């Protein structure tokens, strides 16, 4: 779909993607710094692992078309907030808000949007905590500020979201009602599993302290 961009706009888009790649690297470094601290200076590390991705020109073109925008580099930059994305997978649900708070306290970032899909799951059952954060990119002659999407979820939530995406893709976002209902039920079970695993960990900690 990159070919759907006019040649001149595609050349501009490639330059924009260089900046978004820098913004993603900026956010990755912030998260890896926190991870180093948690692992080596703190008593508890809430981060299991981290994933990141930069949208491809094909994916950008597809999303702009679905939203009714012309395929221009300017629209890609101004209308899409998830070109650069990073996902933090936490051990337990309680870790999610704590990590979000640590990230959003950093003084040189700007919070553009926050969505708590854990407290208020999507109709599909999807659960995650989303942030759109604007980070500074210091270039030779100017400073650019670009959005990076940050998703924070547990391993169980990530497992469900990954499989739900694959199922939804097969039905081109128009899933039968029975499958939608089953996915919601699975999401509820996974949420309950998250809570049970935390309770087990809590009991294990108390037992160890008594010994």
Coordinates of C-alpha atoms in Angstrom, one line a residue:
X1 CA 0.0 0.0 0.0
X2 CA 3.0 2.3 0.2
X3 CA 2.6 2.7 -3.5
X4 CA -0.8 4.4 -2.8
X5 CA 1.0 7.4 -1.5
X6 CA 1.9 9.8 -4.3
X7 CA 5.7 9.6 -5.0
X8 CA 6.3 13.1 -3.5
X9 CA 4.3 12.3 -0.4
X10 CA 5.9 8.9 0.1
X11 CA 9.3 10.6 0.1
X12 CA 8.1 13.1 2.8
X13 CA 6.6 10.2 4.7
X14 CA 10.0 8.4 4.8
X15 CA 11.5 11.5 6.4
X16 CA 8.7 11.7 8.9
X17 CA 9.3 8.0 9.8
X18 CA 12.9 8.8 10.6
X19 CA 11.7 11.3 13.2
X20 CA 9.2 8.8 14.6
X21 CA 11.9 6.2 14.9
X22 CA 13.9 8.7 17.0
X23 CA 10.8 9.3 19.1
X24 CA 10.4 5.6 19.6
X25 CA 14.1 5.2 20.6
X26 CA 13.6 8.0 23.0
X27 CA 10.7 6.2 24.7
X28 CA 12.5 2.9 24.6
X29 CA 15.5 4.4 26.5
X30 CA 13.2 5.8 29.2
X31 CA 11.6 2.5 29.7
X32 CA 14.9 0.6 29.7
X33 CA 16.3 3.0 32.2
X34 CA 13.4 2.2 34.5
X35 CA 13.9 -1.5 33.9
X36 CA 17.6 -1.2 34.9
X37 CA 16.6 0.6 38.1
X38 CA 13.9 -1.9 39.0
X39 CA 16.2 -4.9 38.3
X40 CA 19.3 -3.5 40.1
X41 CA 18.3 -0.8 42.6
X42 CA 14.8 -1.7 43.7
X43 CA 13.4 -4.8 45.5
X44 CA 10.7 -5.4 42.9
X45 CA 10.6 -5.3 39.1
X46 CA 7.0 -4.9 37.7
X47 CA 8.1 -5.2 34.0
X48 CA 8.1 -8.7 32.5
X49 CA 9.2 -7.5 29.1
X50 CA 8.9 -4.7 26.6
X51 CA 7.9 -4.7 22.9
X52 CA 8.0 -1.8 20.4
X53 CA 7.0 -1.2 16.8
X54 CA 7.0 1.5 14.1
X55 CA 4.0 1.4 11.7
X56 CA 4.9 0.6 8.2
X57 CA 3.9 2.9 5.3
X58 CA 1.4 0.2 4.3
X59 CA -0.2 0.2 7.7
X60 CA -0.2 4.0 7.8
X61 CA -1.9 4.2 4.3
X62 CA -4.5 1.7 5.4
X63 CA -5.4 3.6 8.6
X64 CA -5.6 6.9 6.8
X65 CA -7.9 5.4 4.1
X66 CA -10.2 3.9 6.8
X67 CA -10.4 7.2 8.5
X68 CA -11.2 9.1 5.3
X69 CA -8.0 11.1 5.1
X70 CA -5.9 11.8 2.0
X71 CA -2.6 9.9 1.8
X72 CA -0.2 12.6 2.7
X73 CA 2.8 12.8 5.1
X74 CA 1.1 15.7 6.9
X75 CA -2.0 13.7 7.6
X76 CA 0.1 10.8 8.8
X77 CA 1.8 13.1 11.3
X78 CA -1.3 15.1 12.4
X79 CA -4.0 12.5 12.3
X80 CA -2.4 9.3 13.6
X81 CA -1.1 9.1 17.2
X82 CA 0.1 5.5 17.1
X83 CA 2.8 5.5 14.4
X84 CA 5.3 4.8 17.1
X85 CA 4.3 2.4 19.9
X86 CA 5.8 0.7 22.9
X87 CA 4.1 -2.0 25.0
X88 CA 5.1 -2.8 28.6
X89 CA 4.0 -6.1 29.9
X90 CA 3.6 -6.2 33.7
X91 CA 3.5 -9.1 36.2
X92 CA 0.2 -8.1 37.9
X93 CA -2.7 -5.7 37.3
X94 CA -1.7 -3.5 40.3
X95 CA 1.6 -2.8 38.6
X96 CA 0.0 -1.1 35.6
X97 CA -1.1 2.2 37.2
X98 CA 2.1 2.4 39.2
X99 CA 4.2 2.1 36.0
X100 CA 2.0 4.6 34.2
X101 CA 2.4 7.1 37.1
X102 CA 6.2 6.7 37.0
X103 CA 6.3 7.3 33.2
X104 CA 4.0 10.3 33.3
X105 CA 5.9 12.0 36.1
X106 CA 8.9 12.6 33.8
X107 CA 9.0 16.4 33.4
X108 CA 9.9 16.8 29.7
X109 CA 7.0 14.7 28.3
X110 CA 3.5 15.9 27.7
X111 CA 0.5 13.6 28.2
X112 CA -1.8 14.0 25.2
X113 CA -4.3 11.2 26.0
X114 CA -5.0 8.5 28.7
X115 CA -7.4 5.6 28.3
X116 CA -8.0 3.1 31.1
X117 CA -9.5 0.0 29.3
X118 CA -8.9 -2.0 32.5
X119 CA -11.4 -0.1 34.6
X120 CA -13.6 0.4 31.5
X121 CA -13.0 -2.5 29.1
X122 CA -13.9 -2.1 25.4
X123 CA -17.1 -3.8 24.2
X124 CA -14.9 -6.7 22.9
X125 CA -13.5 -7.4 26.4
X126 CA -10.2 -5.7 25.5
X127 CA -8.2 -4.6 28.6
X128 CA -5.1 -2.4 28.6
X129 CA -3.9 1.0 29.8
X130 CA -3.1 3.4 27.0
X131 CA -1.1 6.6 27.0
X132 CA -0.3 8.9 24.1
X133 CA 2.8 10.7 25.2
X134 CA 4.6 13.6 23.4
X135 CA 8.3 13.3 23.6
X136 CA 11.0 15.8 22.6
X137 CA 13.5 15.0 19.8
X138 CA 16.6 17.2 19.9
X139 CA 17.9 17.7 16.3
X140 CA 20.8 19.7 15.2
X141 CA 18.9 22.9 14.6
X142 CA 15.5 22.4 16.2
X143 CA 13.5 20.4 18.7
X144 CA 10.6 18.3 17.4
X145 CA 7.9 16.8 19.7
X146 CA 6.2 13.7 18.5
X147 CA 3.6 11.3 19.9
X148 CA 4.3 7.8 21.1
X149 CA 1.6 5.3 22.1
X150 CA 2.4 3.5 25.3
X151 CA 0.3 0.4 26.2
X152 CA 0.7 -1.2 29.6
X153 CA -1.0 -4.6 30.3
X154 CA -0.4 -7.9 32.1
X155 CA 0.8 -11.0 30.4
X156 CA -2.7 -12.5 30.5
X157 CA -4.2 -9.3 28.9
X158 CA -1.5 -9.4 26.2
X159 CA -2.2 -13.1 25.5
X160 CA -6.0 -12.3 25.0
X161 CA -5.3 -9.2 22.9
X162 CA -2.9 -11.0 20.6
X163 CA -5.4 -13.9 19.9
X164 CA -8.4 -11.6 19.6
X165 CA -6.5 -9.5 16.9
X166 CA -5.8 -12.7 14.9
X167 CA -9.5 -13.7 15.1
X168 CA -10.8 -10.3 14.2
X169 CA -8.4 -10.0 11.2
X170 CA -9.9 -13.2 9.7
X171 CA -13.4 -11.7 9.8
X172 CA -12.3 -8.2 8.6
X173 CA -13.5 -6.6 11.9
X174 CA -17.0 -8.1 11.4
X175 CA -17.0 -11.1 13.8
X176 CA -20.1 -13.2 14.3
X177 CA -22.0 -12.4 17.5
X178 CA -21.3 -15.9 19.0
X179 CA -17.5 -15.4 18.6
X180 CA -17.7 -11.9 20.0
X181 CA -19.6 -13.2 23.0
X182 CA -17.1 -16.0 23.5
X183 CA -14.2 -13.6 23.4
X184 CA -15.8 -11.4 26.0
X185 CA -16.3 -14.5 28.3
X186 CA -12.6 -15.4 27.8
X187 CA -11.6 -11.8 28.7
X188 CA -13.6 -12.1 31.9
X189 CA -11.9 -15.4 32.8
X190 CA -8.5 -13.9 32.1
X191 CA -9.2 -10.9 34.3
X192 CA -10.2 -13.3 37.1
X193 CA -7.1 -15.3 36.5
X194 CA -5.0 -12.1 36.9
X195 CA -6.6 -11.5 40.2
X196 CA -6.1 -15.1 41.4
X197 CA -2.4 -15.1 40.5
X198 CA -1.9 -11.9 42.4
X199 CA -3.6 -13.4 45.5
X200 CA -1.4 -16.4 45.2
X201 CA 1.7 -14.2 45.1
X202 CA 0.4 -12.2 48.0
X203 CA -0.1 -15.3 50.1
X204 CA 3.4 -16.6 49.1
X205 CA 5.0 -13.3 50.2
X206 CA 3.2 -13.4 53.6
X207 CA 4.2 -17.0 54.1
X208 CA 7.8 -16.3 53.4
X209 CA 7.8 -13.3 55.8
X210 CA 6.6 -15.5 58.6
X211 CA 9.4 -18.0 58.2

